[in-house]
Protein backbone atom coordinates (compact mmCIF):
# COMPACT_ATOMS: atom_id res chain seq x y z
CA UNK A 1 0.00 0.00 0.00
CA UNK A 2 1.48 3.34 -1.02
CA UNK A 3 1.26 6.59 0.97
CA UNK A 4 -1.70 7.95 -0.99
CA UNK A 5 -3.71 4.80 -0.35
CA UNK A 6 -2.93 5.04 3.36
CA UNK A 7 -4.05 8.68 3.47
CA UNK A 8 -7.24 7.90 1.51
CA UNK A 9 -8.03 5.08 3.94
CA UNK A 10 -7.42 7.38 6.91
CA UNK A 11 -9.65 10.02 5.34
CA UNK A 12 -12.43 7.47 4.89
CA UNK A 13 -12.20 6.49 8.56
CA UNK A 14 -12.47 10.15 9.57
CA UNK A 15 -15.50 10.61 7.34
CA UNK A 16 -17.20 7.57 8.88
CA UNK A 17 -16.55 9.12 12.29
CA UNK A 18 -18.16 12.36 11.08
CA UNK A 19 -21.19 10.44 9.80
CA UNK A 20 -21.56 8.71 13.18
CA UNK A 21 -21.23 11.98 15.07
CA UNK A 22 -23.84 13.76 12.93
CA UNK A 23 -26.18 10.77 13.07
CA UNK A 24 -25.98 10.83 16.86
CA UNK A 25 -26.41 14.61 16.97
CA UNK A 26 -29.61 14.34 14.93
CA UNK A 27 -31.03 11.56 17.08
CA UNK A 28 -30.31 13.54 20.24
CA UNK A 29 -31.79 16.69 18.69
CA UNK A 30 -34.99 14.83 17.83
CA UNK A 31 -35.33 13.52 21.36
CA UNK A 32 -34.44 16.87 22.94
CA UNK A 33 -37.00 18.73 20.82
CA UNK A 34 -39.85 16.28 21.29
CA UNK A 35 -39.34 15.76 25.02
CA UNK A 36 -37.94 19.25 25.74
CA UNK A 37 -34.92 17.60 27.37
CA UNK A 38 -32.69 20.56 28.20
CA UNK A 39 -29.76 18.41 29.29
CA UNK A 40 -29.74 16.52 26.00
CA UNK A 41 -30.04 19.79 24.07
CA UNK A 42 -27.03 21.19 25.95
CA UNK A 43 -25.10 18.03 25.12
CA UNK A 44 -25.78 18.59 21.41
CA UNK A 45 -24.66 22.22 21.77
CA UNK A 46 -21.48 21.09 23.54
CA UNK A 47 -20.71 18.47 20.85
CA UNK A 48 -21.00 21.10 18.11
CA UNK A 49 -17.40 22.09 18.88
CA UNK A 50 -16.35 18.51 18.18
CA UNK A 51 -18.26 18.52 14.88
CA UNK A 52 -16.56 21.76 13.82
CA UNK A 53 -13.12 20.50 14.83
CA UNK A 54 -13.57 17.26 12.90
CA UNK A 55 -14.79 19.17 9.85
CA UNK A 56 -11.67 21.35 9.91
CA UNK A 57 -9.42 18.30 10.34
CA UNK A 58 -11.00 16.53 7.39
CA UNK A 59 -10.69 19.67 5.24
CA UNK A 60 -7.02 20.00 6.22
CA UNK A 61 -6.39 16.34 5.42
CA UNK A 62 -7.99 16.78 1.99
CA UNK A 63 -5.81 19.82 1.33
CA UNK A 64 -2.72 17.85 2.35
CA UNK A 65 -3.64 15.02 0.01
CA UNK A 66 -4.02 17.52 -2.85
CA UNK A 67 -0.71 19.21 -2.03
CA UNK A 68 1.42 16.17 -1.28
CA UNK A 69 0.07 13.44 -3.58
CA UNK A 70 -1.56 15.23 -6.51
CA UNK A 71 -4.33 12.59 -6.79
CA UNK A 72 -5.89 11.73 -10.15
CA UNK A 73 -8.90 9.81 -11.42
CA UNK A 74 -10.76 7.87 -8.74
CA UNK A 75 -8.65 9.20 -5.86
CA UNK A 76 -9.27 12.78 -6.95
CA UNK A 77 -13.02 12.16 -7.21
CA UNK A 78 -13.03 10.55 -3.78
CA UNK A 79 -11.26 13.48 -2.12
CA UNK A 80 -13.53 15.99 -3.85
CA UNK A 81 -16.59 14.01 -2.75
CA UNK A 82 -15.28 13.94 0.83
CA UNK A 83 -14.92 17.73 0.79
CA UNK A 84 -18.53 18.19 -0.33
CA UNK A 85 -19.97 15.57 2.02
CA UNK A 86 -17.97 16.92 4.93
CA UNK A 87 -19.26 20.45 4.34
CA UNK A 88 -22.87 19.28 4.21
CA UNK A 89 -22.56 17.08 7.28
CA UNK A 90 -21.16 20.02 9.21
CA UNK A 91 -24.14 22.12 8.08
CA UNK A 92 -26.49 19.41 9.37
CA UNK A 93 -24.61 19.62 12.66
CA UNK A 94 -25.13 23.40 12.68
CA UNK A 95 -28.86 22.90 12.15
CA UNK A 96 -29.02 20.40 15.03
CA UNK A 97 -27.13 22.87 17.20
CA UNK A 98 -29.56 25.65 16.29
CA UNK A 99 -32.60 23.54 17.10
CA UNK A 100 -31.10 22.60 20.45
CA UNK A 101 -30.28 26.23 21.22
CA UNK A 102 -33.95 26.97 20.66
CA UNK A 103 -34.91 24.13 23.03
CA UNK A 104 -32.61 25.48 25.73
CA UNK A 105 -33.92 29.05 25.35
CA UNK A 106 -37.59 28.08 25.04
CA UNK A 107 -39.75 28.63 28.09
CA UNK A 108 -42.61 26.29 27.15
CA UNK A 109 -42.74 22.88 25.46
CA UNK A 110 -44.13 22.49 21.97
CA UNK A 111 -47.78 21.69 21.58
CA UNK A 112 -48.01 17.93 20.89
CA UNK A 113 -50.76 18.52 18.33
CA UNK A 114 -48.53 20.97 16.44
CA UNK A 115 -45.69 18.42 16.39
CA UNK A 116 -48.11 15.82 15.02
CA UNK A 117 -49.66 18.07 12.38
CA UNK A 118 -46.30 19.32 11.11
CA UNK A 119 -45.02 15.72 10.96
CA UNK A 120 -41.84 16.86 12.64
CA UNK A 121 -41.04 13.43 14.05
CA UNK A 122 -41.50 11.91 10.59
CA UNK A 123 -39.11 14.45 9.08
CA UNK A 124 -36.53 13.71 11.74
CA UNK A 125 -36.87 9.95 11.22
CA UNK A 126 -36.50 10.35 7.46
CA UNK A 127 -33.43 12.58 7.72
CA UNK A 128 -31.80 10.31 10.30
CA UNK A 129 -32.43 7.28 8.08
CA UNK A 130 -31.02 9.13 5.06
CA UNK A 131 -27.83 9.92 6.97
CA UNK A 132 -27.50 6.25 7.92
CA UNK A 133 -28.14 5.13 4.32
CA UNK A 134 -25.63 7.61 2.90
CA UNK A 135 -23.05 6.47 5.45
CA UNK A 136 -23.60 2.86 4.36
CA UNK A 137 -23.29 3.82 0.68
CA UNK A 138 -20.12 5.80 1.43
CA UNK A 139 -18.61 3.00 3.50
CA UNK A 140 -19.28 0.38 0.83
CA UNK A 141 -18.55 2.82 -2.02
CA UNK A 142 -21.91 1.86 -3.50
CA UNK A 143 -23.00 4.54 -5.95
CA UNK A 144 -26.18 2.66 -6.87
CA UNK A 145 -27.33 2.71 -3.25
CA UNK A 146 -26.47 6.40 -2.97
CA UNK A 147 -28.51 7.25 -6.08
CA UNK A 148 -31.43 5.19 -4.80
CA UNK A 149 -31.55 7.09 -1.52
CA UNK A 150 -32.36 10.36 -3.25
CA UNK A 151 -34.77 8.90 -5.80
CA UNK A 152 -37.36 7.96 -3.19
CA UNK A 153 -40.22 10.16 -4.29
CA UNK A 154 -42.83 8.53 -2.07
CA UNK A 155 -42.20 10.96 0.78
CA UNK A 156 -42.14 13.98 -1.50
CA UNK A 157 -45.43 12.98 -3.14
CA UNK A 158 -47.19 13.18 0.22
CA UNK A 159 -46.11 16.76 0.92
PDB file of C-alpha atoms in Angstrom:
ATOM      1  CA  UNK A   1       0.000   0.000   0.000  1.00  0.00           C
ATOM      2  CA  UNK A   2       1.476   3.344  -1.021  1.00  0.00           C
ATOM      3  CA  UNK A   3       1.265   6.589   0.971  1.00  0.00           C
ATOM      4  CA  UNK A   4      -1.695   7.951  -0.994  1.00  0.00           C
ATOM      5  CA  UNK A   5      -3.714   4.795  -0.350  1.00  0.00           C
ATOM      6  CA  UNK A   6      -2.932   5.042   3.364  1.00  0.00           C
ATOM      7  CA  UNK A   7      -4.053   8.684   3.466  1.00  0.00           C
ATOM      8  CA  UNK A   8      -7.242   7.898   1.512  1.00  0.00           C
ATOM      9  CA  UNK A   9      -8.026   5.082   3.937  1.00  0.00           C
ATOM     10  CA  UNK A  10      -7.418   7.381   6.915  1.00  0.00           C
ATOM     11  CA  UNK A  11      -9.647  10.023   5.338  1.00  0.00           C
ATOM     12  CA  UNK A  12     -12.426   7.468   4.887  1.00  0.00           C
ATOM     13  CA  UNK A  13     -12.201   6.487   8.564  1.00  0.00           C
ATOM     14  CA  UNK A  14     -12.466  10.155   9.573  1.00  0.00           C
ATOM     15  CA  UNK A  15     -15.504  10.609   7.344  1.00  0.00           C
ATOM     16  CA  UNK A  16     -17.196   7.569   8.876  1.00  0.00           C
ATOM     17  CA  UNK A  17     -16.546   9.116  12.288  1.00  0.00           C
ATOM     18  CA  UNK A  18     -18.163  12.360  11.082  1.00  0.00           C
ATOM     19  CA  UNK A  19     -21.187  10.439   9.802  1.00  0.00           C
ATOM     20  CA  UNK A  20     -21.561   8.713  13.180  1.00  0.00           C
ATOM     21  CA  UNK A  21     -21.226  11.978  15.071  1.00  0.00           C
ATOM     22  CA  UNK A  22     -23.835  13.759  12.932  1.00  0.00           C
ATOM     23  CA  UNK A  23     -26.179  10.766  13.072  1.00  0.00           C
ATOM     24  CA  UNK A  24     -25.977  10.830  16.865  1.00  0.00           C
ATOM     25  CA  UNK A  25     -26.412  14.611  16.966  1.00  0.00           C
ATOM     26  CA  UNK A  26     -29.609  14.340  14.931  1.00  0.00           C
ATOM     27  CA  UNK A  27     -31.035  11.557  17.078  1.00  0.00           C
ATOM     28  CA  UNK A  28     -30.308  13.538  20.238  1.00  0.00           C
ATOM     29  CA  UNK A  29     -31.791  16.688  18.687  1.00  0.00           C
ATOM     30  CA  UNK A  30     -34.986  14.835  17.826  1.00  0.00           C
ATOM     31  CA  UNK A  31     -35.327  13.517  21.360  1.00  0.00           C
ATOM     32  CA  UNK A  32     -34.443  16.871  22.936  1.00  0.00           C
ATOM     33  CA  UNK A  33     -37.004  18.726  20.822  1.00  0.00           C
ATOM     34  CA  UNK A  34     -39.851  16.276  21.292  1.00  0.00           C
ATOM     35  CA  UNK A  35     -39.342  15.758  25.024  1.00  0.00           C
ATOM     36  CA  UNK A  36     -37.940  19.252  25.744  1.00  0.00           C
ATOM     37  CA  UNK A  37     -34.920  17.600  27.373  1.00  0.00           C
ATOM     38  CA  UNK A  38     -32.691  20.563  28.205  1.00  0.00           C
ATOM     39  CA  UNK A  39     -29.756  18.411  29.287  1.00  0.00           C
ATOM     40  CA  UNK A  40     -29.741  16.516  25.995  1.00  0.00           C
ATOM     41  CA  UNK A  41     -30.043  19.789  24.071  1.00  0.00           C
ATOM     42  CA  UNK A  42     -27.035  21.190  25.948  1.00  0.00           C
ATOM     43  CA  UNK A  43     -25.096  18.029  25.115  1.00  0.00           C
ATOM     44  CA  UNK A  44     -25.777  18.586  21.407  1.00  0.00           C
ATOM     45  CA  UNK A  45     -24.659  22.217  21.775  1.00  0.00           C
ATOM     46  CA  UNK A  46     -21.479  21.093  23.536  1.00  0.00           C
ATOM     47  CA  UNK A  47     -20.708  18.466  20.853  1.00  0.00           C
ATOM     48  CA  UNK A  48     -21.004  21.096  18.110  1.00  0.00           C
ATOM     49  CA  UNK A  49     -17.403  22.095  18.875  1.00  0.00           C
ATOM     50  CA  UNK A  50     -16.351  18.508  18.183  1.00  0.00           C
ATOM     51  CA  UNK A  51     -18.258  18.522  14.877  1.00  0.00           C
ATOM     52  CA  UNK A  52     -16.563  21.763  13.822  1.00  0.00           C
ATOM     53  CA  UNK A  53     -13.121  20.504  14.826  1.00  0.00           C
ATOM     54  CA  UNK A  54     -13.571  17.265  12.897  1.00  0.00           C
ATOM     55  CA  UNK A  55     -14.795  19.173   9.847  1.00  0.00           C
ATOM     56  CA  UNK A  56     -11.668  21.354   9.913  1.00  0.00           C
ATOM     57  CA  UNK A  57      -9.422  18.303  10.345  1.00  0.00           C
ATOM     58  CA  UNK A  58     -11.002  16.526   7.388  1.00  0.00           C
ATOM     59  CA  UNK A  59     -10.687  19.671   5.239  1.00  0.00           C
ATOM     60  CA  UNK A  60      -7.021  19.995   6.218  1.00  0.00           C
ATOM     61  CA  UNK A  61      -6.389  16.337   5.425  1.00  0.00           C
ATOM     62  CA  UNK A  62      -7.988  16.779   1.990  1.00  0.00           C
ATOM     63  CA  UNK A  63      -5.812  19.824   1.334  1.00  0.00           C
ATOM     64  CA  UNK A  64      -2.718  17.854   2.352  1.00  0.00           C
ATOM     65  CA  UNK A  65      -3.640  15.020   0.008  1.00  0.00           C
ATOM     66  CA  UNK A  66      -4.018  17.519  -2.848  1.00  0.00           C
ATOM     67  CA  UNK A  67      -0.711  19.212  -2.026  1.00  0.00           C
ATOM     68  CA  UNK A  68       1.417  16.166  -1.284  1.00  0.00           C
ATOM     69  CA  UNK A  69       0.074  13.442  -3.578  1.00  0.00           C
ATOM     70  CA  UNK A  70      -1.564  15.231  -6.514  1.00  0.00           C
ATOM     71  CA  UNK A  71      -4.327  12.589  -6.794  1.00  0.00           C
ATOM     72  CA  UNK A  72      -5.888  11.728 -10.154  1.00  0.00           C
ATOM     73  CA  UNK A  73      -8.900   9.806 -11.416  1.00  0.00           C
ATOM     74  CA  UNK A  74     -10.764   7.865  -8.745  1.00  0.00           C
ATOM     75  CA  UNK A  75      -8.650   9.201  -5.863  1.00  0.00           C
ATOM     76  CA  UNK A  76      -9.267  12.784  -6.949  1.00  0.00           C
ATOM     77  CA  UNK A  77     -13.022  12.162  -7.214  1.00  0.00           C
ATOM     78  CA  UNK A  78     -13.025  10.546  -3.777  1.00  0.00           C
ATOM     79  CA  UNK A  79     -11.258  13.477  -2.119  1.00  0.00           C
ATOM     80  CA  UNK A  80     -13.534  15.992  -3.848  1.00  0.00           C
ATOM     81  CA  UNK A  81     -16.593  14.010  -2.751  1.00  0.00           C
ATOM     82  CA  UNK A  82     -15.275  13.937   0.827  1.00  0.00           C
ATOM     83  CA  UNK A  83     -14.921  17.727   0.790  1.00  0.00           C
ATOM     84  CA  UNK A  84     -18.529  18.188  -0.326  1.00  0.00           C
ATOM     85  CA  UNK A  85     -19.969  15.570   2.018  1.00  0.00           C
ATOM     86  CA  UNK A  86     -17.967  16.924   4.932  1.00  0.00           C
ATOM     87  CA  UNK A  87     -19.265  20.454   4.336  1.00  0.00           C
ATOM     88  CA  UNK A  88     -22.866  19.282   4.210  1.00  0.00           C
ATOM     89  CA  UNK A  89     -22.556  17.077   7.281  1.00  0.00           C
ATOM     90  CA  UNK A  90     -21.157  20.017   9.211  1.00  0.00           C
ATOM     91  CA  UNK A  91     -24.141  22.116   8.081  1.00  0.00           C
ATOM     92  CA  UNK A  92     -26.492  19.413   9.368  1.00  0.00           C
ATOM     93  CA  UNK A  93     -24.609  19.618  12.656  1.00  0.00           C
ATOM     94  CA  UNK A  94     -25.131  23.397  12.680  1.00  0.00           C
ATOM     95  CA  UNK A  95     -28.862  22.899  12.154  1.00  0.00           C
ATOM     96  CA  UNK A  96     -29.021  20.397  15.027  1.00  0.00           C
ATOM     97  CA  UNK A  97     -27.134  22.874  17.197  1.00  0.00           C
ATOM     98  CA  UNK A  98     -29.562  25.654  16.286  1.00  0.00           C
ATOM     99  CA  UNK A  99     -32.601  23.537  17.097  1.00  0.00           C
ATOM    100  CA  UNK A 100     -31.100  22.605  20.451  1.00  0.00           C
ATOM    101  CA  UNK A 101     -30.278  26.233  21.222  1.00  0.00           C
ATOM    102  CA  UNK A 102     -33.947  26.966  20.660  1.00  0.00           C
ATOM    103  CA  UNK A 103     -34.912  24.129  23.026  1.00  0.00           C
ATOM    104  CA  UNK A 104     -32.609  25.484  25.732  1.00  0.00           C
ATOM    105  CA  UNK A 105     -33.917  29.045  25.351  1.00  0.00           C
ATOM    106  CA  UNK A 106     -37.590  28.084  25.036  1.00  0.00           C
ATOM    107  CA  UNK A 107     -39.748  28.625  28.090  1.00  0.00           C
ATOM    108  CA  UNK A 108     -42.610  26.294  27.154  1.00  0.00           C
ATOM    109  CA  UNK A 109     -42.739  22.884  25.460  1.00  0.00           C
ATOM    110  CA  UNK A 110     -44.127  22.488  21.972  1.00  0.00           C
ATOM    111  CA  UNK A 111     -47.783  21.688  21.582  1.00  0.00           C
ATOM    112  CA  UNK A 112     -48.008  17.930  20.894  1.00  0.00           C
ATOM    113  CA  UNK A 113     -50.757  18.518  18.327  1.00  0.00           C
ATOM    114  CA  UNK A 114     -48.528  20.967  16.443  1.00  0.00           C
ATOM    115  CA  UNK A 115     -45.690  18.424  16.393  1.00  0.00           C
ATOM    116  CA  UNK A 116     -48.105  15.824  15.024  1.00  0.00           C
ATOM    117  CA  UNK A 117     -49.663  18.073  12.381  1.00  0.00           C
ATOM    118  CA  UNK A 118     -46.300  19.318  11.111  1.00  0.00           C
ATOM    119  CA  UNK A 119     -45.023  15.718  10.955  1.00  0.00           C
ATOM    120  CA  UNK A 120     -41.844  16.858  12.639  1.00  0.00           C
ATOM    121  CA  UNK A 121     -41.044  13.433  14.049  1.00  0.00           C
ATOM    122  CA  UNK A 122     -41.501  11.909  10.593  1.00  0.00           C
ATOM    123  CA  UNK A 123     -39.107  14.448   9.080  1.00  0.00           C
ATOM    124  CA  UNK A 124     -36.525  13.707  11.740  1.00  0.00           C
ATOM    125  CA  UNK A 125     -36.872   9.947  11.216  1.00  0.00           C
ATOM    126  CA  UNK A 126     -36.497  10.349   7.459  1.00  0.00           C
ATOM    127  CA  UNK A 127     -33.430  12.582   7.725  1.00  0.00           C
ATOM    128  CA  UNK A 128     -31.800  10.307  10.304  1.00  0.00           C
ATOM    129  CA  UNK A 129     -32.426   7.281   8.081  1.00  0.00           C
ATOM    130  CA  UNK A 130     -31.022   9.130   5.062  1.00  0.00           C
ATOM    131  CA  UNK A 131     -27.830   9.916   6.972  1.00  0.00           C
ATOM    132  CA  UNK A 132     -27.500   6.247   7.924  1.00  0.00           C
ATOM    133  CA  UNK A 133     -28.136   5.133   4.321  1.00  0.00           C
ATOM    134  CA  UNK A 134     -25.627   7.606   2.899  1.00  0.00           C
ATOM    135  CA  UNK A 135     -23.050   6.465   5.451  1.00  0.00           C
ATOM    136  CA  UNK A 136     -23.597   2.860   4.358  1.00  0.00           C
ATOM    137  CA  UNK A 137     -23.293   3.822   0.685  1.00  0.00           C
ATOM    138  CA  UNK A 138     -20.119   5.799   1.427  1.00  0.00           C
ATOM    139  CA  UNK A 139     -18.613   2.997   3.501  1.00  0.00           C
ATOM    140  CA  UNK A 140     -19.279   0.377   0.828  1.00  0.00           C
ATOM    141  CA  UNK A 141     -18.546   2.822  -2.018  1.00  0.00           C
ATOM    142  CA  UNK A 142     -21.913   1.855  -3.497  1.00  0.00           C
ATOM    143  CA  UNK A 143     -23.002   4.542  -5.947  1.00  0.00           C
ATOM    144  CA  UNK A 144     -26.182   2.663  -6.867  1.00  0.00           C
ATOM    145  CA  UNK A 145     -27.332   2.715  -3.245  1.00  0.00           C
ATOM    146  CA  UNK A 146     -26.470   6.403  -2.970  1.00  0.00           C
ATOM    147  CA  UNK A 147     -28.511   7.255  -6.078  1.00  0.00           C
ATOM    148  CA  UNK A 148     -31.429   5.189  -4.800  1.00  0.00           C
ATOM    149  CA  UNK A 149     -31.552   7.095  -1.520  1.00  0.00           C
ATOM    150  CA  UNK A 150     -32.358  10.358  -3.249  1.00  0.00           C
ATOM    151  CA  UNK A 151     -34.769   8.901  -5.799  1.00  0.00           C
ATOM    152  CA  UNK A 152     -37.359   7.960  -3.190  1.00  0.00           C
ATOM    153  CA  UNK A 153     -40.224  10.157  -4.294  1.00  0.00           C
ATOM    154  CA  UNK A 154     -42.828   8.527  -2.070  1.00  0.00           C
ATOM    155  CA  UNK A 155     -42.200  10.957   0.777  1.00  0.00           C
ATOM    156  CA  UNK A 156     -42.139  13.975  -1.501  1.00  0.00           C
ATOM    157  CA  UNK A 157     -45.433  12.977  -3.141  1.00  0.00           C
ATOM    158  CA  UNK A 158     -47.188  13.181   0.225  1.00  0.00           C
ATOM    159  CA  UNK A 159     -46.113  16.757   0.923  1.00  0.00           C
TER     160      UNK A 159
END
